[in-house]
GROMACS .gro file of C-alpha atoms in nm:
model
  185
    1UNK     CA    1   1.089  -5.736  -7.678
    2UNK     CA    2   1.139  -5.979  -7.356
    3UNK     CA    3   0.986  -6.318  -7.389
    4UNK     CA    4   1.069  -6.505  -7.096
    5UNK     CA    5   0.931  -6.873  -7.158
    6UNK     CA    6   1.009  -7.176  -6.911
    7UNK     CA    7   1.355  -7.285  -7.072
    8UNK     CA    8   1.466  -7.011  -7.324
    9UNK     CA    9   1.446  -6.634  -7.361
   10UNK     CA   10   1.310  -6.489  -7.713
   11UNK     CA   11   1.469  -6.113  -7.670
   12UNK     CA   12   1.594  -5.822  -7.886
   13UNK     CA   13   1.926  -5.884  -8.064
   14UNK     CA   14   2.212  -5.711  -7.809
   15UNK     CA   15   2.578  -5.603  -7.964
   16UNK     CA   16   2.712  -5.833  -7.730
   17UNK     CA   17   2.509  -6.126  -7.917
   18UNK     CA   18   2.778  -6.088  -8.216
   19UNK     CA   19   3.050  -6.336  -8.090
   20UNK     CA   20   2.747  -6.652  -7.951
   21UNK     CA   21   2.583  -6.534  -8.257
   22UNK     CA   22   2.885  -6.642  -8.504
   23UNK     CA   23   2.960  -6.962  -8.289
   24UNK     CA   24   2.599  -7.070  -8.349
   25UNK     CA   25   2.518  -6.958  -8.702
   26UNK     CA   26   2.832  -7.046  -8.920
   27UNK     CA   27   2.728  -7.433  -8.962
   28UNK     CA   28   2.656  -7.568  -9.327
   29UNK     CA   29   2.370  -7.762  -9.141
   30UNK     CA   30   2.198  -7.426  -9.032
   31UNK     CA   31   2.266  -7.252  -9.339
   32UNK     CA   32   2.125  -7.528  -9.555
   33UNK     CA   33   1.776  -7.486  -9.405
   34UNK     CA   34   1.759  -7.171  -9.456
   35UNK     CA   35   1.794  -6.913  -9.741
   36UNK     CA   36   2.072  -6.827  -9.906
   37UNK     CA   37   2.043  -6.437  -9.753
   38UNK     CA   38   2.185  -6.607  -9.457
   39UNK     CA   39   2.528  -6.601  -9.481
   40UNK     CA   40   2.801  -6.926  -9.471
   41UNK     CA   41   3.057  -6.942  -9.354
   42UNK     CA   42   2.891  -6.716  -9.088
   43UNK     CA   43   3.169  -6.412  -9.005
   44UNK     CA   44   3.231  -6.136  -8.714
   45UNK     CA   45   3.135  -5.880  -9.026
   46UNK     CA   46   2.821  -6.077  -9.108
   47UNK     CA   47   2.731  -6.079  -8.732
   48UNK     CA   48   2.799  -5.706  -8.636
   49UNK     CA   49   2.592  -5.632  -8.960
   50UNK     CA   50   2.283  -5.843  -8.842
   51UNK     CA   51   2.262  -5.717  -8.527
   52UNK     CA   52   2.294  -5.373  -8.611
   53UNK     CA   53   1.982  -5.411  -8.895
   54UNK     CA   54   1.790  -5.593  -8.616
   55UNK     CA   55   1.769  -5.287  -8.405
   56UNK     CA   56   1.707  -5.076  -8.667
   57UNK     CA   57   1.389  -5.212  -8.790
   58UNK     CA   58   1.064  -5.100  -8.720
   59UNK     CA   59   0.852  -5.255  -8.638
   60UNK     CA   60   1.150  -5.486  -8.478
   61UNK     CA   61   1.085  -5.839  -8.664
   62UNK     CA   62   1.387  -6.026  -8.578
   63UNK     CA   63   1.480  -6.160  -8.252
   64UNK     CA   64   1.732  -6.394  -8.040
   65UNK     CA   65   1.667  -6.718  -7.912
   66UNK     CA   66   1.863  -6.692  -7.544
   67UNK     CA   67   1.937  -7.045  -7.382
   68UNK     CA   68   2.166  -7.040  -7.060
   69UNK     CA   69   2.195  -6.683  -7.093
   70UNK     CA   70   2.346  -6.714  -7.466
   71UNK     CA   71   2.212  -6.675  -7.781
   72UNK     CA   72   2.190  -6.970  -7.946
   73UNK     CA   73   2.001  -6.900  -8.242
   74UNK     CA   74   1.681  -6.662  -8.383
   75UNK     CA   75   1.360  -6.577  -8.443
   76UNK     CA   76   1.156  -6.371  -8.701
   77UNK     CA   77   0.859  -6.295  -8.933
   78UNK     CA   78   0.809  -6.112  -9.255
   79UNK     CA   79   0.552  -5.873  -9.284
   80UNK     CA   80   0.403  -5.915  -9.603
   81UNK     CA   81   0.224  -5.692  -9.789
   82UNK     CA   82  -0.034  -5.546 -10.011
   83UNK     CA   83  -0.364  -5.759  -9.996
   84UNK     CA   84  -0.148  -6.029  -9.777
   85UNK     CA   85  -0.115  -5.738  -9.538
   86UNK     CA   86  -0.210  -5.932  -9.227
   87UNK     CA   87   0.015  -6.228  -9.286
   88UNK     CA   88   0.348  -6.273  -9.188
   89UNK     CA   89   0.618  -6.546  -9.245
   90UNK     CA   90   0.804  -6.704  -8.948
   91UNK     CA   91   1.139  -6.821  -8.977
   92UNK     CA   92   1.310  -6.977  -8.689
   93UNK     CA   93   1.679  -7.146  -8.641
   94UNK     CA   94   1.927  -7.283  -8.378
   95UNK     CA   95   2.294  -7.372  -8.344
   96UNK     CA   96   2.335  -7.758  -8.385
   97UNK     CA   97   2.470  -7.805  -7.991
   98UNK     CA   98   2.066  -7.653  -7.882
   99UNK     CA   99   1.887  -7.895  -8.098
  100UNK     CA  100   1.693  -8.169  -7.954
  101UNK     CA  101   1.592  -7.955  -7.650
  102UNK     CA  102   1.250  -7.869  -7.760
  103UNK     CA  103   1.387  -7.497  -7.735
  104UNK     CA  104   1.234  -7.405  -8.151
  105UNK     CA  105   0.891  -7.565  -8.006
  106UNK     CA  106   0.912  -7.355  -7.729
  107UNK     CA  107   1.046  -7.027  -7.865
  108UNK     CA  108   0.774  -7.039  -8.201
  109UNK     CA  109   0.493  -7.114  -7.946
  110UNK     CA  110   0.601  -6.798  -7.688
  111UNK     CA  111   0.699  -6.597  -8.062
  112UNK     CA  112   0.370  -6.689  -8.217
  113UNK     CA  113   0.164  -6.588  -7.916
  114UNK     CA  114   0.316  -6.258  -7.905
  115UNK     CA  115   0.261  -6.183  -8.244
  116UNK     CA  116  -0.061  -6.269  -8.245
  117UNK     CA  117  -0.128  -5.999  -7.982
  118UNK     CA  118   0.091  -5.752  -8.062
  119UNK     CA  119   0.031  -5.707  -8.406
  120UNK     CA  120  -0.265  -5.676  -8.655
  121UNK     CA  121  -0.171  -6.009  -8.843
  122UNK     CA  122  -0.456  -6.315  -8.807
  123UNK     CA  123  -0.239  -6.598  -9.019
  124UNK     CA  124   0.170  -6.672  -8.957
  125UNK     CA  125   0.295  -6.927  -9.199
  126UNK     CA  126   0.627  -7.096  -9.251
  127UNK     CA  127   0.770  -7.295  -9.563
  128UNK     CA  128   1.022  -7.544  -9.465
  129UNK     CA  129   1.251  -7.741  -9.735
  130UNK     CA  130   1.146  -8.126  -9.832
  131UNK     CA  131   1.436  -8.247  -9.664
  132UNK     CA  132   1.458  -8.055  -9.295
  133UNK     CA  133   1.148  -8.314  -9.090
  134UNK     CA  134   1.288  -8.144  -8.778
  135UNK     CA  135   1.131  -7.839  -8.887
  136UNK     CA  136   0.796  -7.972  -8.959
  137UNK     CA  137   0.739  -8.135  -8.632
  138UNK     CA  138   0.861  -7.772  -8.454
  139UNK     CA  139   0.557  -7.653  -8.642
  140UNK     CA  140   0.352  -7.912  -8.590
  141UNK     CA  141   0.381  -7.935  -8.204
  142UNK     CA  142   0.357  -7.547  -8.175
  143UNK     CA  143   0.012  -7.575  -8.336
  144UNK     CA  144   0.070  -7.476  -8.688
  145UNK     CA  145  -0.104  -7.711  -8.937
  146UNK     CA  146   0.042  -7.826  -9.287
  147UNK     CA  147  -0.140  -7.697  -9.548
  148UNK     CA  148  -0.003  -7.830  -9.885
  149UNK     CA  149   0.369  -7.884 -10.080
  150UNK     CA  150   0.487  -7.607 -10.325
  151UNK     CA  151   0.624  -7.853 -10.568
  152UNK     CA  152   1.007  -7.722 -10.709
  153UNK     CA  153   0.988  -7.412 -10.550
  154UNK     CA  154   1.310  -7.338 -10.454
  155UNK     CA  155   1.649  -7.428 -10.523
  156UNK     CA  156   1.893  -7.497 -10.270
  157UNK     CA  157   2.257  -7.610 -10.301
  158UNK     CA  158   2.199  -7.685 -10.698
  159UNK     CA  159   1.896  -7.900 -10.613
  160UNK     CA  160   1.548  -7.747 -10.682
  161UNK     CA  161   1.342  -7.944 -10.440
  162UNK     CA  162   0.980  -7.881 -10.299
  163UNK     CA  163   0.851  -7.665 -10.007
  164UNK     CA  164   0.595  -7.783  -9.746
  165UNK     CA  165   0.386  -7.549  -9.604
  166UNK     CA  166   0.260  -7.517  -9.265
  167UNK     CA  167   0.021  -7.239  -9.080
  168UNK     CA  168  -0.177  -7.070  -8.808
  169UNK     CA  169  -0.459  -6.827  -8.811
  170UNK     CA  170  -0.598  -6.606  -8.547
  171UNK     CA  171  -1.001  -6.697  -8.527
  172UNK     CA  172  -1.052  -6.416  -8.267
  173UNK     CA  173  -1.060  -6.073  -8.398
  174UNK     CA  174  -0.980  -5.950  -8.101
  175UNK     CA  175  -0.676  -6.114  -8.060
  176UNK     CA  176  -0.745  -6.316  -7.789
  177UNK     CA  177  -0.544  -6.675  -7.782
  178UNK     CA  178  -0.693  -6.923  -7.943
  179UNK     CA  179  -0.626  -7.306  -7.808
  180UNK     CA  180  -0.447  -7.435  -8.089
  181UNK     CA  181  -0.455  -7.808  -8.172
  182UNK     CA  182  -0.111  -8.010  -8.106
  183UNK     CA  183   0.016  -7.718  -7.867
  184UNK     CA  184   0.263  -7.932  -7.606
  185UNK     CA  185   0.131  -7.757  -7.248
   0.00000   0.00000   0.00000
């Protein structure tokens, strides 16, 4: 997958992502957002071993956020399953030198698009922790819509804090856009 948008680049993870990758990642302030999966510190070993399951999956689900020909961060969904079948859960980070660009707005709108047109899913949805606002107004300007708080649903650095969740559904069945309130262009 290529997504070239006006300022960033959401692509397939490449080998030779490993090194920006590691620079990017291994920050307590990105792995606090995120779940505990995600490794910190963030090594070479942890890295090579991303990448690698990256281009092994199918369908491919996880992707690099490319800034100034770099990648300075990622991209991704989880399929779910079973009666939930057509939802997915998109997850979305950057290294703390790319914040404040609008580069997550612009990536999860581009990333949210595609997915909306390239696979049979009609709702993405995202939970963010209580404490990470940055996240919610990503969502928020790229047209996803809060939908309620999952009161002590996760715990997180030996605090068990609440989850705000935000989402977007597909009202076209056949997959055609749909303008999306709050969308920044």
């Amino acid at each position: 997958m290529h997504l070239a948008l006006e300022h960033c680049v959401v692509r397939s993870w490449e080998r030779s992502d490993v090194p920006a990758l590691v620079r990017n990642a291994d920050h307590h302030i990105v792995w606090r957002n995120l779940r505990d999966r995600f490794p910190y510190p963030y090594t070479r070993a942890a890295g090579e071993a991303w990448v690698r399951a990256a281009r092994t999956e199918h369908p491919e689900s996880s992707f690099a956020i490319e800034f100034e020909g770099e990648a300075v961060g990622g991209i991704g969904l989880l399929l779910q399953e079973d009666v939930a079948r057509r939802s997915a859960e998109v997850g979305y980070w950057l290294g703390p030198e790319s914040w404040g660009r609008g580069l997550a707005t612009e990536a999860l709108i581009g990333f949210t698009d595609w997915a909306f047109a390239n696979l049979d899913i009609c709702r993405l949805f995202a939970n963010v922790f209580e404490w990470n606002p940055a996240s919610c107004r990503v969502l928020e300007k790229a047209g996803y819509e809060f939908e309620g708080r999952l009161r002590k649903s996760v715990t997180k650095e030996g605090q068990t804090i609440d989850q705000l969740l935000y989402a977007v559904v597909r009202e076209r069945p056949d997959g055609a856009r749909v303008e999306r309130r709050g969308l920044g262009r």
